[in-house]
Amino acid sequence: MLGAACAASKHLGCPGPWALLAGDVGRGDGTRAVFKALPEALARVRPSVVAFHYVQPVMALMREAIGLLEREAPDALLVADAGGMYAAKAAGLAPRFELMTPDVGEVGFLADPEVTHPAYVSHYLFGTDGFDPAKLARLAHERGGAARVLLVKGETDHVVVEGEVAATVAEPLVPALEAIGGTGDTLTGLAAAFLAAGFPTLDAAVCAARANREAGRVMGATPAMRARDLVAALPEVLRDNLCAWSGACAI
């Protein structure tokens, strides 16, 4: 995520991201350290975008963090994926976020008002006639479990704005990306960087989905590769495509 955000920021000539990083093997100590460091970080920088990612989904910590951000950086756009997204939804804070980037399984969690973790999603949300991410995204919005915009990652990526599908991205299709851990995280990093550069949220999500897929194609993705290989392909992908995709033409 951070590597992708750095690549996009560098391409656009924007300041690089600030990051709070800590190790956490599931005990929550790293998560607590990150949230504890947030007030000091906000005293040093006033962010335009704040992205929450791999943290333990501790609702109380997320509530404190969002309260702090509303006081100290009220105009910051909030982005979430992974544990940060779980905590925001479980704490009833999802509507305060501008963008979330669930995969096709996680959007079922966002649509279920009764659960606080994806492991406990009601089976009926998965239906009997195939999985419908657009329907679940609409339910998530109606039930207060979603950010204003969702980028639902899947075979076809769906960008859903206030419950309605606004765009889809299906090409290039690179199935091997599914087997490479972290390639969904790179998409979140790209979207956050584009938001910080001033892209409208819909455009940021669409460009992130396109860039992530194109990087998979350019790197010749195989299951033996790593997310860092995708990040390494991003400068070429952004140089050759972002101007045409968005009108954001770096000089």
PDB file of C-alpha atoms in Angstrom:
ATOM      1  CA  MET A   1       0.000   0.000   0.000  1.00  0.00           C
ATOM      2  CA  LEU A   2       2.659   2.488   1.034  1.00  0.00           C
ATOM      3  CA  GLY A   3       4.916   1.620  -1.900  1.00  0.00           C
ATOM      4  CA  ALA A   4       2.088   2.178  -4.370  1.00  0.00           C
ATOM      5  CA  ALA A   5       1.174   5.482  -2.732  1.00  0.00           C
ATOM      6  CA  CYS A   6       4.804   6.602  -2.968  1.00  0.00           C
ATOM      7  CA  ALA A   7       4.994   5.655  -6.650  1.00  0.00           C
ATOM      8  CA  ALA A   8       1.825   7.573  -7.504  1.00  0.00           C
ATOM      9  CA  SER A   9       2.824  10.618  -5.459  1.00  0.00           C
ATOM     10  CA  LYS A  10       6.245  10.744  -7.103  1.00  0.00           C
ATOM     11  CA  HIS A  11       4.739  10.477 -10.574  1.00  0.00           C
ATOM     12  CA  LEU A  12       2.342  13.345  -9.884  1.00  0.00           C
ATOM     13  CA  GLY A  13       4.987  15.520  -8.249  1.00  0.00           C
ATOM     14  CA  CYS A  14       3.159  15.516  -4.926  1.00  0.00           C
ATOM     15  CA  PRO A  15       4.662  15.206  -1.433  1.00  0.00           C
ATOM     16  CA  GLY A  16       5.149  11.631  -0.356  1.00  0.00           C
ATOM     17  CA  PRO A  17       2.855  10.078   2.243  1.00  0.00           C
ATOM     18  CA  TRP A  18       3.470  10.087   5.969  1.00  0.00           C
ATOM     19  CA  ALA A  19       3.003   6.693   7.591  1.00  0.00           C
ATOM     20  CA  LEU A  20       2.557   5.273  11.070  1.00  0.00           C
ATOM     21  CA  LEU A  21       3.913   1.721  11.062  1.00  0.00           C
ATOM     22  CA  ALA A  22       4.211  -0.879  13.817  1.00  0.00           C
ATOM     23  CA  GLY A  23       4.559  -4.623  14.006  1.00  0.00           C
ATOM     24  CA  ASP A  24       1.568  -6.588  15.279  1.00  0.00           C
ATOM     25  CA  VAL A  25       1.260 -10.379  15.202  1.00  0.00           C
ATOM     26  CA  GLY A  26      -2.298 -10.347  16.474  1.00  0.00           C
ATOM     27  CA  ARG A  27      -1.840  -9.248  20.077  1.00  0.00           C
ATOM     28  CA  GLY A  28      -2.874  -5.688  19.365  1.00  0.00           C
ATOM     29  CA  ASP A  29       0.277  -4.050  20.736  1.00  0.00           C
ATOM     30  CA  GLY A  30       1.298  -2.616  17.376  1.00  0.00           C
ATOM     31  CA  THR A  31      -2.231  -1.409  16.738  1.00  0.00           C
ATOM     32  CA  ARG A  32      -2.307   0.417  20.062  1.00  0.00           C
ATOM     33  CA  ALA A  33       1.105   1.942  19.322  1.00  0.00           C
ATOM     34  CA  VAL A  34      -0.104   3.313  15.991  1.00  0.00           C
ATOM     35  CA  PHE A  35      -3.205   4.899  17.476  1.00  0.00           C
ATOM     36  CA  LYS A  36      -1.182   6.270  20.407  1.00  0.00           C
ATOM     37  CA  ALA A  37       1.181   7.987  17.958  1.00  0.00           C
ATOM     38  CA  LEU A  38      -1.624   9.610  15.964  1.00  0.00           C
ATOM     39  CA  PRO A  39      -2.020  12.796  18.057  1.00  0.00           C
ATOM     40  CA  GLU A  40       1.689  13.625  17.763  1.00  0.00           C
ATOM     41  CA  ALA A  41       1.606  12.939  14.025  1.00  0.00           C
ATOM     42  CA  LEU A  42      -1.353  15.276  13.569  1.00  0.00           C
ATOM     43  CA  ALA A  43       0.539  17.981  15.442  1.00  0.00           C
ATOM     44  CA  ARG A  44       3.269  17.761  12.784  1.00  0.00           C
ATOM     45  CA  VAL A  45       1.219  17.433   9.611  1.00  0.00           C
ATOM     46  CA  ARG A  46      -2.312  18.331   8.541  1.00  0.00           C
ATOM     47  CA  PRO A  47      -3.297  15.539   6.169  1.00  0.00           C
ATOM     48  CA  SER A  48      -5.728  15.871   3.295  1.00  0.00           C
ATOM     49  CA  VAL A  49      -6.250  12.095   3.245  1.00  0.00           C
ATOM     50  CA  VAL A  50      -5.927   9.529   6.043  1.00  0.00           C
ATOM     51  CA  ALA A  51      -5.939   5.830   5.144  1.00  0.00           C
ATOM     52  CA  PHE A  52      -6.419   3.071   7.725  1.00  0.00           C
ATOM     53  CA  HIS A  53      -5.230  -0.392   6.783  1.00  0.00           C
ATOM     54  CA  TYR A  54      -3.828  -3.386   8.661  1.00  0.00           C
ATOM     55  CA  VAL A  55      -4.756  -2.765  12.287  1.00  0.00           C
ATOM     56  CA  GLN A  56      -6.593  -4.921  14.765  1.00  0.00           C
ATOM     57  CA  PRO A  57     -10.293  -4.010  14.502  1.00  0.00           C
ATOM     58  CA  VAL A  58     -10.597  -2.405  17.940  1.00  0.00           C
ATOM     59  CA  MET A  59     -13.724  -0.293  17.873  1.00  0.00           C
ATOM     60  CA  ALA A  60     -12.850   1.931  20.839  1.00  0.00           C
ATOM     61  CA  LEU A  61      -9.510   2.902  19.310  1.00  0.00           C
ATOM     62  CA  MET A  62     -11.142   3.687  15.982  1.00  0.00           C
ATOM     63  CA  ARG A  63     -13.773   5.867  17.651  1.00  0.00           C
ATOM     64  CA  GLU A  64     -11.048   7.811  19.465  1.00  0.00           C
ATOM     65  CA  ALA A  65      -9.064   8.218  16.254  1.00  0.00           C
ATOM     66  CA  ILE A  66     -12.011   9.487  14.234  1.00  0.00           C
ATOM     67  CA  GLY A  67     -12.946  11.913  17.000  1.00  0.00           C
ATOM     68  CA  LEU A  68      -9.386  13.222  17.008  1.00  0.00           C
ATOM     69  CA  LEU A  69      -9.335  13.604  13.231  1.00  0.00           C
ATOM     70  CA  GLU A  70     -12.639  15.465  13.261  1.00  0.00           C
ATOM     71  CA  ARG A  71     -11.127  17.966  15.700  1.00  0.00           C
ATOM     72  CA  GLU A  72      -7.621  18.292  14.265  1.00  0.00           C
ATOM     73  CA  ALA A  73      -8.080  17.573  10.547  1.00  0.00           C
ATOM     74  CA  PRO A  74     -11.797  18.016   9.860  1.00  0.00           C
ATOM     75  CA  ASP A  75     -11.378  18.288   6.090  1.00  0.00           C
ATOM     76  CA  ALA A  76      -9.309  15.129   5.695  1.00  0.00           C
ATOM     77  CA  LEU A  77     -10.837  12.435   3.496  1.00  0.00           C
ATOM     78  CA  LEU A  78     -10.891   9.069   5.248  1.00  0.00           C
ATOM     79  CA  VAL A  79      -9.997   5.838   3.446  1.00  0.00           C
ATOM     80  CA  ALA A  80     -10.101   2.312   4.855  1.00  0.00           C
ATOM     81  CA  ASP A  81      -9.307  -1.244   3.888  1.00  0.00           C
ATOM     82  CA  ALA A  82      -8.673  -4.472   5.804  1.00  0.00           C
ATOM     83  CA  GLY A  83      -8.757  -4.169   9.621  1.00  0.00           C
ATOM     84  CA  GLY A  84      -9.243  -0.427   9.489  1.00  0.00           C
ATOM     85  CA  MET A  85     -12.370  -0.966   7.430  1.00  0.00           C
ATOM     86  CA  TYR A  86     -13.621  -3.686   9.793  1.00  0.00           C
ATOM     87  CA  ALA A  87     -13.161  -1.423  12.814  1.00  0.00           C
ATOM     88  CA  ALA A  88     -14.867   1.529  11.149  1.00  0.00           C
ATOM     89  CA  LYS A  89     -17.883  -0.518  10.114  1.00  0.00           C
ATOM     90  CA  ALA A  90     -18.187  -2.351  13.437  1.00  0.00           C
ATOM     91  CA  ALA A  91     -18.008   0.939  15.349  1.00  0.00           C
ATOM     92  CA  GLY A  92     -20.771   2.475  13.230  1.00  0.00           C
ATOM     93  CA  LEU A  93     -18.361   4.952  11.646  1.00  0.00           C
ATOM     94  CA  ALA A  94     -18.431   3.771   8.036  1.00  0.00           C
ATOM     95  CA  PRO A  95     -20.534   6.700   6.716  1.00  0.00           C
ATOM     96  CA  ARG A  96     -17.832   9.120   7.885  1.00  0.00           C
ATOM     97  CA  PHE A  97     -15.394   7.596   5.398  1.00  0.00           C
ATOM     98  CA  GLU A  98     -14.997   8.810   1.839  1.00  0.00           C
ATOM     99  CA  LEU A  99     -13.681   5.551   0.370  1.00  0.00           C
ATOM    100  CA  MET A 100     -13.447   1.905   1.337  1.00  0.00           C
ATOM    101  CA  THR A 101     -11.892  -0.809  -0.813  1.00  0.00           C
ATOM    102  CA  PRO A 102     -13.476  -4.162   0.114  1.00  0.00           C
ATOM    103  CA  ASP A 103     -13.127  -7.306  -1.919  1.00  0.00           C
ATOM    104  CA  VAL A 104     -16.208  -9.180  -3.041  1.00  0.00           C
ATOM    105  CA  GLY A 105     -16.340 -11.126   0.227  1.00  0.00           C
ATOM    106  CA  GLU A 106     -15.830  -8.160   2.515  1.00  0.00           C
ATOM    107  CA  VAL A 107     -18.682  -6.203   0.964  1.00  0.00           C
ATOM    108  CA  GLY A 108     -21.018  -8.845   2.389  1.00  0.00           C
ATOM    109  CA  PHE A 109     -19.675  -7.932   5.821  1.00  0.00           C
ATOM    110  CA  LEU A 110     -20.363  -4.255   5.192  1.00  0.00           C
ATOM    111  CA  ALA A 111     -23.935  -5.132   4.212  1.00  0.00           C
ATOM    112  CA  ASP A 112     -24.642  -7.192   7.345  1.00  0.00           C
ATOM    113  CA  PRO A 113     -25.773  -4.885  10.167  1.00  0.00           C
ATOM    114  CA  GLU A 114     -25.516  -7.591  12.807  1.00  0.00           C
ATOM    115  CA  VAL A 115     -21.839  -8.555  12.704  1.00  0.00           C
ATOM    116  CA  THR A 116     -18.560  -6.943  13.715  1.00  0.00           C
ATOM    117  CA  HIS A 117     -16.181  -9.149  11.718  1.00  0.00           C
ATOM    118  CA  PRO A 118     -16.310 -10.762   8.234  1.00  0.00           C
ATOM    119  CA  ALA A 119     -16.049 -14.235   9.769  1.00  0.00           C
ATOM    120  CA  TYR A 120     -19.631 -13.952  11.006  1.00  0.00           C
ATOM    121  CA  VAL A 121     -21.466 -12.682   7.929  1.00  0.00           C
ATOM    122  CA  SER A 122     -24.988 -14.061   7.552  1.00  0.00           C
ATOM    123  CA  HIS A 123     -24.993 -16.743   4.872  1.00  0.00           C
ATOM    124  CA  TYR A 124     -28.113 -15.357   3.188  1.00  0.00           C
ATOM    125  CA  LEU A 125     -26.149 -12.327   2.028  1.00  0.00           C
ATOM    126  CA  PHE A 126     -24.255 -14.572  -0.343  1.00  0.00           C
ATOM    127  CA  GLY A 127     -27.486 -15.670  -2.037  1.00  0.00           C
ATOM    128  CA  THR A 128     -28.162 -18.767  -4.123  1.00  0.00           C
ATOM    129  CA  ASP A 129     -27.915 -17.305  -7.625  1.00  0.00           C
ATOM    130  CA  GLY A 130     -24.346 -16.120  -7.562  1.00  0.00           C
ATOM    131  CA  PHE A 131     -22.626 -13.294  -5.741  1.00  0.00           C
ATOM    132  CA  ASP A 132     -23.851  -9.797  -6.611  1.00  0.00           C
ATOM    133  CA  PRO A 133     -21.389  -7.183  -5.321  1.00  0.00           C
ATOM    134  CA  ALA A 134     -23.500  -4.333  -6.700  1.00  0.00           C
ATOM    135  CA  LYS A 135     -26.540  -5.463  -4.711  1.00  0.00           C
ATOM    136  CA  LEU A 136     -24.514  -5.933  -1.541  1.00  0.00           C
ATOM    137  CA  ALA A 137     -22.862  -2.542  -1.950  1.00  0.00           C
ATOM    138  CA  ARG A 138     -26.294  -0.954  -2.213  1.00  0.00           C
ATOM    139  CA  LEU A 139     -27.428  -2.776   0.936  1.00  0.00           C
ATOM    140  CA  ALA A 140     -24.292  -1.687   2.760  1.00  0.00           C
ATOM    141  CA  HIS A 141     -25.017   1.935   1.901  1.00  0.00           C
ATOM    142  CA  GLU A 142     -28.674   1.696   2.896  1.00  0.00           C
ATOM    143  CA  ARG A 143     -27.759   0.076   6.234  1.00  0.00           C
ATOM    144  CA  GLY A 144     -25.028   2.542   7.131  1.00  0.00           C
ATOM    145  CA  GLY A 145     -22.203   0.056   6.702  1.00  0.00           C
ATOM    146  CA  ALA A 146     -20.367   1.702   3.821  1.00  0.00           C
ATOM    147  CA  ALA A 147     -18.243   4.707   2.986  1.00  0.00           C
ATOM    148  CA  ARG A 148     -19.664   7.218   0.527  1.00  0.00           C
ATOM    149  CA  VAL A 149     -17.724   5.437  -2.211  1.00  0.00           C
ATOM    150  CA  LEU A 150     -16.850   1.748  -2.367  1.00  0.00           C
ATOM    151  CA  LEU A 151     -14.290   0.250  -4.705  1.00  0.00           C
ATOM    152  CA  VAL A 152     -15.299  -3.405  -4.673  1.00  0.00           C
ATOM    153  CA  LYS A 153     -12.393  -5.515  -5.872  1.00  0.00           C
ATOM    154  CA  GLY A 154     -13.140  -8.619  -7.911  1.00  0.00           C
ATOM    155  CA  GLU A 155     -12.951 -10.188 -11.345  1.00  0.00           C
ATOM    156  CA  THR A 156     -14.723  -6.978 -12.328  1.00  0.00           C
ATOM    157  CA  ASP A 157     -14.078  -4.033 -10.039  1.00  0.00           C
ATOM    158  CA  HIS A 158     -17.203  -2.043  -9.148  1.00  0.00           C
ATOM    159  CA  VAL A 159     -17.028   1.601  -8.079  1.00  0.00           C
ATOM    160  CA  VAL A 160     -20.186   2.340  -6.118  1.00  0.00           C
ATOM    161  CA  VAL A 161     -21.124   5.903  -5.172  1.00  0.00           C
ATOM    162  CA  GLU A 162     -23.783   6.268  -2.475  1.00  0.00           C
ATOM    163  CA  GLY A 163     -25.141   2.819  -3.226  1.00  0.00           C
ATOM    164  CA  GLU A 164     -25.213   3.036  -7.025  1.00  0.00           C
ATOM    165  CA  VAL A 165     -22.675   1.558  -9.427  1.00  0.00           C
ATOM    166  CA  ALA A 166     -20.937   4.488 -11.122  1.00  0.00           C
ATOM    167  CA  ALA A 167     -18.194   2.625 -12.993  1.00  0.00           C
ATOM    168  CA  THR A 168     -16.733  -0.811 -13.565  1.00  0.00           C
ATOM    169  CA  VAL A 169     -13.230  -1.900 -14.531  1.00  0.00           C
ATOM    170  CA  ALA A 170     -12.745  -5.360 -16.016  1.00  0.00           C
ATOM    171  CA  GLU A 171      -9.615  -5.090 -18.167  1.00  0.00           C
ATOM    172  CA  PRO A 172      -6.940  -6.168 -18.309  1.00  0.00           C
ATOM    173  CA  LEU A 173      -7.919  -9.355 -16.516  1.00  0.00           C
ATOM    174  CA  VAL A 174      -4.841 -10.783 -14.769  1.00  0.00           C
ATOM    175  CA  PRO A 175      -5.992 -13.821 -12.732  1.00  0.00           C
ATOM    176  CA  ALA A 176      -2.551 -14.371 -11.195  1.00  0.00           C
ATOM    177  CA  LEU A 177      -2.943 -11.172  -9.165  1.00  0.00           C
ATOM    178  CA  GLU A 178      -5.437 -13.032  -6.966  1.00  0.00           C
ATOM    179  CA  ALA A 179      -2.640 -15.326  -5.806  1.00  0.00           C
ATOM    180  CA  ILE A 180      -0.208 -12.534  -4.918  1.00  0.00           C
ATOM    181  CA  GLY A 181      -0.667 -11.203  -1.413  1.00  0.00           C
ATOM    182  CA  GLY A 182      -0.831  -7.440  -1.169  1.00  0.00           C
ATOM    183  CA  THR A 183      -2.112  -6.613  -4.640  1.00  0.00           C
ATOM    184  CA  GLY A 184      -5.388  -5.397  -3.187  1.00  0.00           C
ATOM    185  CA  ASP A 185      -3.405  -3.231  -0.788  1.00  0.00           C
ATOM    186  CA  THR A 186      -1.537  -1.572  -3.652  1.00  0.00           C
ATOM    187  CA  LEU A 187      -4.885  -0.550  -5.118  1.00  0.00           C
ATOM    188  CA  THR A 188      -5.826   1.168  -1.848  1.00  0.00           C
ATOM    189  CA  GLY A 189      -2.501   2.993  -1.798  1.00  0.00           C
ATOM    190  CA  LEU A 190      -2.982   4.204  -5.350  1.00  0.00           C
ATOM    191  CA  ALA A 191      -6.495   5.458  -4.635  1.00  0.00           C
ATOM    192  CA  ALA A 192      -5.363   7.306  -1.502  1.00  0.00           C
ATOM    193  CA  ALA A 193      -2.507   8.973  -3.391  1.00  0.00           C
ATOM    194  CA  PHE A 194      -4.799  10.062  -6.202  1.00  0.00           C
ATOM    195  CA  LEU A 195      -7.225  11.529  -3.665  1.00  0.00           C
ATOM    196  CA  ALA A 196      -4.385  13.428  -2.005  1.00  0.00           C
ATOM    197  CA  ALA A 197      -3.433  14.811  -5.426  1.00  0.00           C
ATOM    198  CA  GLY A 198      -6.923  16.261  -5.823  1.00  0.00           C
ATOM    199  CA  PHE A 199      -8.622  13.635  -7.973  1.00  0.00           C
ATOM    200  CA  PRO A 200     -12.402  13.372  -7.473  1.00  0.00           C
ATOM    201  CA  THR A 201     -13.089  10.168  -5.580  1.00  0.00           C
ATOM    202  CA  LEU A 202     -14.735   8.384  -8.495  1.00  0.00           C
ATOM    203  CA  ASP A 203     -11.774   9.187 -10.739  1.00  0.00           C
ATOM    204  CA  ALA A 204      -9.292   8.174  -8.043  1.00  0.00           C
ATOM    205  CA  ALA A 205     -10.972   4.794  -7.648  1.00  0.00           C
ATOM    206  CA  VAL A 206     -11.235   4.103 -11.378  1.00  0.00           C
ATOM    207  CA  CYS A 207      -7.634   5.130 -12.070  1.00  0.00           C
ATOM    208  CA  ALA A 208      -6.404   3.025  -9.162  1.00  0.00           C
ATOM    209  CA  ALA A 209      -8.238  -0.035 -10.459  1.00  0.00           C
ATOM    210  CA  ARG A 210      -6.910   0.483 -13.971  1.00  0.00           C
ATOM    211  CA  ALA A 211      -3.339   1.098 -12.837  1.00  0.00           C
ATOM    212  CA  ASN A 212      -3.292  -1.927 -10.552  1.00  0.00           C
ATOM    213  CA  ARG A 213      -4.537  -4.225 -13.302  1.00  0.00           C
ATOM    214  CA  GLU A 214      -2.218  -2.762 -15.925  1.00  0.00           C
ATOM    215  CA  ALA A 215       0.755  -3.160 -13.602  1.00  0.00           C
ATOM    216  CA  GLY A 216      -0.151  -6.828 -13.252  1.00  0.00           C
ATOM    217  CA  ARG A 217      -0.116  -7.165 -17.011  1.00  0.00           C
ATOM    218  CA  VAL A 218       3.137  -5.260 -17.460  1.00  0.00           C
ATOM    219  CA  MET A 219       4.966  -7.303 -14.828  1.00  0.00           C
ATOM    220  CA  GLY A 220       3.733 -10.572 -16.340  1.00  0.00           C
ATOM    221  CA  ALA A 221       2.205 -11.592 -13.034  1.00  0.00           C
ATOM    222  CA  THR A 222       2.649 -15.155 -11.799  1.00  0.00           C
ATOM    223  CA  PRO A 223       1.786 -16.612  -8.374  1.00  0.00           C
ATOM    224  CA  ALA A 224       5.512 -16.693  -7.551  1.00  0.00           C
ATOM    225  CA  MET A 225       5.734 -12.893  -7.603  1.00  0.00           C
ATOM    226  CA  ARG A 226       5.292 -10.369  -4.802  1.00  0.00           C
ATOM    227  CA  ALA A 227       3.426  -7.102  -4.411  1.00  0.00           C
ATOM    228  CA  ARG A 228       6.754  -5.288  -4.680  1.00  0.00           C
ATOM    229  CA  ASP A 229       6.960  -6.487  -8.286  1.00  0.00           C
ATOM    230  CA  LEU A 230       3.690  -4.712  -8.986  1.00  0.00           C
ATOM    231  CA  VAL A 231       4.954  -1.548  -7.283  1.00  0.00           C
ATOM    232  CA  ALA A 232       8.079  -1.690  -9.451  1.00  0.00           C
ATOM    233  CA  ALA A 233       5.894  -1.676 -12.580  1.00  0.00           C
ATOM    234  CA  LEU A 234       3.860   1.352 -11.525  1.00  0.00           C
ATOM    235  CA  PRO A 235       6.187   4.128 -12.766  1.00  0.00           C
ATOM    236  CA  GLU A 236       5.966   2.757 -16.312  1.00  0.00           C
ATOM    237  CA  VAL A 237       2.219   2.198 -16.068  1.00  0.00           C
ATOM    238  CA  LEU A 238       1.514   5.680 -14.739  1.00  0.00           C
ATOM    239  CA  ARG A 239       3.839   7.327 -17.257  1.00  0.00           C
ATOM    240  CA  ASP A 240       2.211   5.582 -20.200  1.00  0.00           C
ATOM    241  CA  ASN A 241      -1.440   5.699 -19.158  1.00  0.00           C
ATOM    242  CA  LEU A 242      -2.480   8.074 -16.387  1.00  0.00           C
ATOM    243  CA  CYS A 243      -2.696  11.154 -18.606  1.00  0.00           C
ATOM    244  CA  ALA A 244      -5.132   9.391 -20.940  1.00  0.00           C
ATOM    245  CA  TRP A 245      -7.131   7.892 -18.086  1.00  0.00           C
ATOM    246  CA  SER A 246      -7.543  11.039 -16.022  1.00  0.00           C
ATOM    247  CA  GLY A 247      -6.162  14.123 -17.730  1.00  0.00           C
ATOM    248  CA  ALA A 248      -3.565  14.337 -14.931  1.00  0.00           C
ATOM    249  CA  CYS A 249      -0.503  14.697 -17.136  1.00  0.00           C
ATOM    250  CA  ALA A 250       2.772  14.909 -15.247  1.00  0.00           C
ATOM    251  CA  ILE A 251       5.510  16.954 -16.898  1.00  0.00           C
TER     252      ILE A 251
END
